[in-house]
Tab-separated table of C-alpha atoms and ligand atoms in Angstrom:
chain	number	residue	atom	x	y	z
X	1	MET	CA	-14.962	-1.029	-54.196
X	2	ARG	CA	-16.707	-3.070	-56.783
X	3	ILE	CA	-18.518	-1.039	-59.596
X	4	LEU	CA	-20.957	-1.811	-62.393
X	5	ILE	CA	-21.154	0.780	-65.175
X	6	LEU	CA	-24.450	0.396	-67.283
X	7	GLY	CA	-22.809	1.680	-70.516
X	8	GLY	CA	-23.028	2.174	-74.229
X	9	THR	CA	-22.276	5.858	-74.161
X	10	ALA	CA	-19.213	7.837	-74.594
X	11	GLU	CA	-19.295	8.969	-71.047
X	12	ALA	CA	-19.634	5.386	-69.890
X	13	ARG	CA	-16.317	4.630	-71.665
X	14	ALA	CA	-14.703	7.538	-70.328
X	15	LEU	CA	-15.670	6.804	-66.756
X	16	ALA	CA	-14.406	3.275	-67.233
X	17	GLN	CA	-11.132	4.927	-68.453
X	18	ALA	CA	-11.031	7.032	-65.464
X	19	LEU	CA	-11.672	4.422	-63.085
X	20	ALA	CA	-9.182	2.056	-64.502
X	21	ALA	CA	-6.489	4.797	-64.078
X	22	HIS	CA	-7.505	5.450	-60.406
X	23	GLY	CA	-6.607	2.221	-58.849
X	24	GLU	CA	-9.062	2.151	-55.937
X	25	TYR	CA	-11.874	0.617	-58.087
X	26	GLU	CA	-12.847	-2.661	-59.576
X	27	ALA	CA	-14.977	-1.796	-62.396
X	28	THR	CA	-16.973	-3.694	-65.197
X	29	VAL	CA	-19.076	-2.184	-68.002
X	30	SER	CA	-22.283	-3.653	-69.009
X	31	LEU	CA	-23.232	-3.260	-72.612
X	32	ALA	CA	-26.793	-4.152	-74.249
X	33	GLY	CA	-24.829	-5.928	-76.858
X	34	ARG	CA	-26.548	-4.347	-79.785
X	35	THR	CA	-23.340	-3.206	-81.715
X	36	ALA	CA	-21.433	-5.885	-83.687
X	37	GLU	CA	-18.157	-4.392	-82.965
X	38	PRO	CA	-18.185	-2.075	-79.679
X	39	LEU	CA	-15.292	0.092	-79.097
X	40	PRO	CA	-12.745	-1.294	-76.659
X	41	GLN	CA	-13.065	-0.424	-72.966
X	42	ALA	CA	-10.381	0.090	-70.138
X	43	VAL	CA	-12.079	-2.434	-67.864
X	44	PRO	CA	-13.642	-5.742	-68.399
X	45	VAL	CA	-16.945	-6.057	-70.374
X	46	ARG	CA	-20.110	-8.067	-69.912
X	47	SER	CA	-22.697	-8.008	-72.625
X	48	GLY	CA	-26.273	-8.606	-73.098
X	49	GLY	CA	-29.673	-8.006	-71.189
X	50	PHE	CA	-29.871	-9.279	-67.485
X	51	GLY	CA	-33.526	-10.494	-67.665
X	52	GLY	CA	-35.358	-7.403	-66.324
X	53	ALA	CA	-34.810	-5.698	-62.797
X	54	ASP	CA	-34.746	-9.092	-61.110
X	55	GLY	CA	-31.982	-10.409	-63.268
X	56	LEU	CA	-30.044	-7.139	-62.685
X	57	ALA	CA	-30.565	-7.450	-58.797
X	58	ARG	CA	-29.324	-11.115	-59.158
X	59	TYR	CA	-26.303	-9.945	-60.882
X	60	LEU	CA	-25.538	-7.258	-58.558
X	61	ARG	CA	-25.748	-9.703	-55.501
X	62	ASP	CA	-23.752	-12.500	-57.300
X	63	ALA	CA	-20.971	-10.240	-58.376
X	64	ASP	CA	-20.883	-8.630	-55.105
X	65	VAL	CA	-21.319	-4.999	-56.487
X	66	ASP	CA	-20.896	-2.097	-54.176
X	67	VAL	CA	-22.066	0.697	-56.468
X	68	LEU	CA	-24.094	0.810	-59.648
X	69	ILE	CA	-23.679	3.638	-62.132
X	70	ASP	CA	-26.264	4.115	-64.666
X	71	ALA	CA	-24.333	5.864	-67.479
X	72	THR	CA	-26.754	4.712	-70.237
X	73	HIS	CA	-27.999	6.674	-73.129
X	74	PRO	CA	-30.829	9.039	-71.952
X	75	PHE	CA	-33.462	7.369	-74.385
X	76	ALA	CA	-32.698	4.057	-72.693
X	77	ALA	CA	-35.360	4.537	-70.348
X	78	ALA	CA	-36.133	0.745	-69.634
X	79	ILE	CA	-32.614	-0.203	-68.286
X	80	SER	CA	-32.665	3.135	-66.163
X	81	ALA	CA	-35.857	1.926	-64.690
X	82	ASN	CA	-34.553	-1.382	-63.856
X	83	ALA	CA	-31.354	0.007	-62.356
X	84	VAL	CA	-33.527	1.877	-59.896
X	85	GLN	CA	-35.459	-0.938	-58.856
X	86	ALA	CA	-32.507	-3.648	-58.787
X	87	ALA	CA	-30.274	-1.340	-56.601
X	88	GLU	CA	-33.099	-0.929	-54.123
X	89	SER	CA	-33.682	-4.725	-53.914
X	90	ALA	CA	-30.096	-5.541	-53.754
X	91	ASN	CA	-29.269	-2.825	-51.577
X	92	VAL	CA	-26.603	-1.337	-53.652
X	93	LYS	CA	-25.893	2.373	-54.012
X	94	LEU	CA	-26.914	4.005	-57.286
X	95	LEU	CA	-25.834	6.828	-59.161
X	96	ALA	CA	-27.042	8.071	-62.496
X	97	LEU	CA	-24.805	10.106	-65.003
X	98	ARG	CA	-27.361	11.925	-66.985
X	99	ARG	CA	-26.138	14.547	-69.550
X	100	PRO	CA	-28.324	17.507	-69.933
X	101	PRO	CA	-30.552	17.724	-73.038
X	102	TRP	CA	-29.581	20.157	-75.863
X	103	GLU	CA	-31.407	23.424	-75.480
X	104	LYS	CA	-32.532	25.323	-78.766
X	105	VAL	CA	-30.455	28.524	-79.787
X	106	SER	CA	-31.069	31.370	-81.805
X	107	GLY	CA	-31.254	30.149	-85.516
X	108	ASP	CA	-32.487	26.595	-84.582
X	109	ASN	CA	-35.765	25.618	-86.318
X	110	TRP	CA	-36.764	22.531	-84.257
X	111	ILE	CA	-40.092	20.659	-84.262
X	112	GLU	CA	-40.227	18.882	-81.069
X	113	VAL	CA	-41.956	15.622	-80.895
X	114	GLU	CA	-42.671	12.944	-78.275
X	115	SER	CA	-42.213	9.656	-80.431
X	116	VAL	CA	-40.984	8.396	-83.736
X	117	GLU	CA	-44.493	7.953	-84.996
X	118	GLN	CA	-44.994	11.684	-84.520
X	119	ALA	CA	-41.702	12.500	-86.106
X	120	VAL	CA	-43.094	10.574	-89.213
X	121	THR	CA	-46.143	12.787	-89.150
X	122	ALA	CA	-44.272	15.878	-88.716
X	123	LEU	CA	-42.593	15.430	-91.988
X	124	GLY	CA	-45.698	15.958	-93.616
X	125	ASP	CA	-46.933	14.647	-96.913
X	126	THR	CA	-44.916	16.441	-99.430
X	127	PRO	CA	-41.941	14.464	-100.503
X	128	LYS	CA	-38.835	15.636	-99.017
X	129	ARG	CA	-34.948	14.572	-98.669
X	130	VAL	CA	-34.691	13.513	-95.050
X	131	PHE	CA	-31.620	12.721	-92.981
X	132	LEU	CA	-32.527	9.972	-90.246
X	133	ALA	CA	-30.109	10.256	-87.307
X	134	LEU	CA	-31.578	7.367	-85.297
X	135	GLY	CA	-30.709	3.910	-83.939
X	136	ARG	CA	-31.291	1.171	-86.733
X	137	ASN	CA	-34.219	-0.222	-84.446
X	138	GLU	CA	-36.054	3.246	-84.647
X	139	LEU	CA	-36.285	3.234	-88.283
X	140	GLN	CA	-39.500	1.028	-89.101
X	141	PRO	CA	-41.943	3.587	-88.653
X	142	PHE	CA	-40.788	5.646	-91.641
X	143	THR	CA	-42.056	3.104	-93.926
X	144	ALA	CA	-45.374	4.529	-93.319
X	145	ALA	CA	-43.958	7.593	-95.227
X	146	PRO	CA	-42.454	6.098	-98.303
X	147	GLN	CA	-42.894	9.287	-100.305
X	148	HIS	CA	-39.722	10.871	-98.706
X	149	SER	CA	-35.988	9.928	-99.685
X	150	TYR	CA	-33.974	8.976	-96.677
X	151	LEU	CA	-30.550	9.167	-95.742
X	152	VAL	CA	-29.834	6.938	-92.890
X	153	ARG	CA	-26.653	6.841	-90.774
X	154	SER	CA	-26.232	4.257	-88.102
X	155	VAL	CA	-23.312	2.521	-86.493
X	156	ASP	CA	-24.232	-1.077	-87.837
X	157	PRO	CA	-25.726	-1.640	-91.255
X	158	VAL	CA	-29.491	-1.502	-91.521
X	159	ASP	CA	-30.337	-5.024	-92.373
X	160	PRO	CA	-32.985	-5.740	-93.888
X	161	PRO	CA	-33.307	-2.106	-95.682
X	162	LEU	CA	-36.372	-0.129	-95.080
X	163	ALA	CA	-39.262	-0.771	-97.295
X	164	VAL	CA	-39.268	2.527	-99.057
X	165	ARG	CA	-38.454	3.480	-102.675
X	166	ASP	CA	-35.440	5.650	-101.866
X	167	ALA	CA	-33.119	5.211	-99.168
X	168	VAL	CA	-29.186	5.662	-99.047
X	169	TYR	CA	-27.527	4.176	-95.802
X	170	ILE	CA	-24.212	4.997	-94.316
X	171	ALA	CA	-22.671	2.970	-91.509
X	172	ALA	CA	-20.511	5.325	-89.509
X	173	ARG	CA	-19.604	5.884	-85.767
X	174	GLY	CA	-19.443	9.471	-84.163
X	175	PRO	CA	-18.190	11.644	-83.133
X	176	PHE	CA	-18.482	13.788	-86.414
X	177	SER	CA	-17.562	17.467	-86.900
X	178	GLU	CA	-19.797	20.269	-88.005
X	179	GLU	CA	-17.959	20.544	-91.069
X	180	GLU	CA	-18.194	17.041	-92.150
X	181	ASP	CA	-21.970	17.074	-91.379
X	182	ARG	CA	-22.757	20.251	-93.136
X	183	ASP	CA	-20.875	18.739	-96.251
X	184	LEU	CA	-23.003	15.441	-95.858
X	185	LEU	CA	-26.307	17.210	-95.792
X	186	THR	CA	-25.392	19.536	-98.753
X	187	ARG	CA	-23.988	16.775	-100.732
X	188	HIS	CA	-27.386	14.864	-100.220
X	189	GLU	CA	-29.512	18.070	-100.477
X	190	ILE	CA	-31.194	17.162	-97.325
X	191	GLU	CA	-34.157	19.115	-96.269
X	192	ALA	CA	-34.996	18.105	-92.885
X	193	ILE	CA	-33.443	15.953	-90.067
X	194	VAL	CA	-34.902	13.702	-87.610
X	195	ALA	CA	-32.843	13.250	-84.373
X	196	LYS	CA	-33.090	12.312	-80.847
X	197	ASN	CA	-32.424	14.960	-78.215
X	198	SER	CA	-29.366	13.101	-76.930
X	199	GLY	CA	-27.420	15.899	-75.389
X	200	GLY	CA	-23.702	15.924	-75.134
X	201	THR	CA	-20.989	16.724	-77.706
X	202	ALA	CA	-20.405	13.509	-79.525
X	203	THR	CA	-23.364	13.913	-81.839
X	204	TYR	CA	-24.163	17.474	-81.694
X	205	SER	CA	-22.497	18.369	-85.127
X	206	LYS	CA	-25.565	17.600	-87.021
X	207	ILE	CA	-27.891	20.109	-85.001
X	208	ALA	CA	-25.123	22.553	-85.474
X	209	ALA	CA	-24.834	21.942	-89.279
X	210	ALA	CA	-28.817	21.876	-89.591
X	211	ARG	CA	-28.725	25.479	-87.967
X	212	ALA	CA	-25.812	26.759	-90.305
X	213	LEU	CA	-27.718	25.626	-93.251
X	214	GLY	CA	-31.245	26.733	-92.032
X	215	LEU	CA	-32.684	23.172	-91.977
X	216	PRO	CA	-35.517	22.076	-89.705
X	217	VAL	CA	-34.779	19.466	-87.193
X	218	VAL	CA	-37.731	17.212	-86.043
X	219	MET	CA	-36.506	16.654	-82.475
X	220	LEU	CA	-37.529	13.587	-80.288
X	221	LYS	CA	-37.942	14.616	-76.695
X	222	ARG	CA	-36.315	12.493	-74.022
X	223	PRO	CA	-38.536	9.881	-72.370
X	224	ALA	CA	-39.133	10.173	-68.710
X	225	LEU	CA	-36.502	8.772	-66.372
X	226	PRO	CA	-37.059	7.548	-63.013
X	227	ASP	CA	-35.983	9.600	-60.026
X	228	ALA	CA	-32.372	8.695	-58.932
X	229	ALA	CA	-29.447	10.645	-57.478
X	230	SER	CA	-27.663	11.916	-60.572
X	231	VAL	CA	-24.714	14.103	-61.862
X	232	ALA	CA	-24.005	15.283	-65.194
X	233	THR	CA	-20.226	14.674	-65.795
X	234	VAL	CA	-17.694	11.951	-65.577
X	235	GLU	CA	-15.546	13.838	-63.289
X	236	GLU	CA	-18.668	14.430	-60.815
X	237	VAL	CA	-19.025	10.432	-60.735
X	238	VAL	CA	-15.390	9.890	-59.655
X	239	ALA	CA	-15.719	12.748	-56.929
X	240	TRP	CA	-19.130	11.014	-55.782
X	241	LEU	CA	-17.248	7.548	-55.626
X	242	ASP	CA	-14.125	9.085	-53.963
X	243	HIS	CA	-16.448	10.442	-51.292
X	244	ALA	CA	-18.336	7.330	-50.810
X	245	LEU	CA	-14.967	5.387	-50.560
X	246	THR	CA	-13.846	7.776	-47.898
X	247	LEU	CA	-16.906	7.307	-45.872
X	248	SER	CA	-16.804	3.509	-46.068
X	249	THR	CA	-12.911	3.381	-45.189
X	250	ALA	CA	-13.815	5.710	-42.096
X	251	ARG	CA	-16.675	3.304	-41.060
X	252	GLY	CA	-13.940	0.431	-41.581
X	253	VAL	CA	-16.361	-1.422	-43.884
V	1	NAP	P1	-33.692	0.145	-73.140
V	1	NAP	O1	-34.952	0.454	-73.935
V	1	NAP	O2	-33.576	0.948	-71.909
V	1	NAP	O3	-33.440	-1.142	-72.839
V	1	NAP	C1	-33.989	-2.401	-73.338
V	1	NAP	C2	-33.265	-3.479	-72.807
V	1	NAP	O4	-31.940	-3.750	-73.226
V	1	NAP	C3	-33.053	-3.466	-71.135
V	1	NAP	O5	-34.162	-3.942	-70.413
V	1	NAP	C4	-32.060	-4.540	-71.051
V	1	NAP	O6	-32.384	-5.819	-71.055
V	1	NAP	C5	-31.150	-4.140	-72.077
V	1	NAP	N1	-30.129	-3.205	-72.008
V	1	NAP	C6	-30.023	-1.954	-72.265
V	1	NAP	N2	-28.809	-1.273	-71.839
V	1	NAP	C7	-27.971	-2.304	-71.210
V	1	NAP	C8	-26.782	-2.308	-70.807
V	1	NAP	N3	-25.980	-1.132	-70.811
V	1	NAP	N4	-26.347	-3.469	-70.322
V	1	NAP	C9	-27.130	-4.559	-70.274
V	1	NAP	N5	-28.505	-4.466	-70.914
V	1	NAP	C10	-29.036	-3.452	-71.370
V	1	NAP	O7	-32.478	0.683	-74.121
V	1	NAP	P2	-32.179	0.231	-75.683
V	1	NAP	O8	-33.091	-0.726	-76.163
V	1	NAP	O9	-30.846	-0.196	-75.778
V	1	NAP	O10	-32.054	1.482	-76.378
V	1	NAP	C11	-33.234	2.565	-76.297
V	1	NAP	C12	-32.811	3.778	-76.824
V	1	NAP	O11	-31.651	4.142	-76.304
V	1	NAP	C13	-32.775	3.758	-78.339
V	1	NAP	O12	-33.169	5.208	-78.740
V	1	NAP	C14	-31.258	3.726	-78.601
V	1	NAP	O13	-30.965	4.252	-79.990
V	1	NAP	C15	-30.686	4.500	-77.376
V	1	NAP	N6	-29.461	4.178	-77.229
V	1	NAP	C16	-29.012	2.966	-76.397
V	1	NAP	C17	-27.764	2.720	-75.965
V	1	NAP	C18	-27.442	1.422	-75.269
V	1	NAP	O14	-26.283	1.183	-75.274
V	1	NAP	N7	-28.396	0.838	-74.686
V	1	NAP	C19	-26.539	3.354	-76.703
V	1	NAP	C20	-27.015	4.572	-77.489
V	1	NAP	C21	-28.269	4.754	-77.814
V	1	NAP	P3	-32.932	-6.751	-69.691
V	1	NAP	O15	-34.183	-6.091	-69.265
V	1	NAP	O16	-33.034	-8.228	-70.168
V	1	NAP	O17	-31.584	-6.695	-68.587
């Protein structure tokens, strides 16, 4: 069974590993190609956009893909929409791996917003020391609030730097521990954090650290995603595939 995993997440990588070890599946991981040095994968990788839903459908047909697994980041709404459309037009089964969002717990001080622009507004006019835990392509709107001092952590360096008077950049790849993040926030005297509600464990450390330090988090809500059959864990994807494989073997396909 040929599987295309739309990846770029820790779960997609874990799924590739599980399918490589399984032996019944021929999987490929697709990456958007934004990260200069992506982590190695246990299966072959292709990289870069497909050219919209039509391009993805063409790829699915040309590569004779049986199942498309959308294991992209919950904020990657465009590729998820393309996956639904392309799977339908290429007549390929689709399963989405969607981790649940983080829920607020006692001690959290979240200001929930719908967009990066709203996050900028939520920081207010008074200068603050702000930790931006966002992708480097999401930082530009903060130039509208140059009164704040920014600490930016991203996988690849931010180049060119933001047009603000005070910004410190850290290039680092998670996962991080709560202790590391508490230390980082304390050292830089951070007063507010801006983060996406990504869910999962890999990047939760900053949220737990903010709670421990009593810091507000301006939390970007998730974009709407298209309807698709979905599960929440890698194990459930493998179980779903095993079931699909049993059915197709029974039908002699
Ligand atoms: P997006 O807005 O959904 O995708 C934009 C375009 O990038 C897609 O239309 C597609 O191009 C291409 N693309 C995205 N994921 C792809 C994949 N796995 N394989 C091949 N092409 C892919 O997503 P985004 O621009 O990457 O990111 C949007 C948000 O998600 C940001 O908040 C970002 O920080 C977060 N995020 C994304 C990833 C990721 O790996 N994509 C990882 C971590 C976080 P075509 O239309 O040409 O096919």
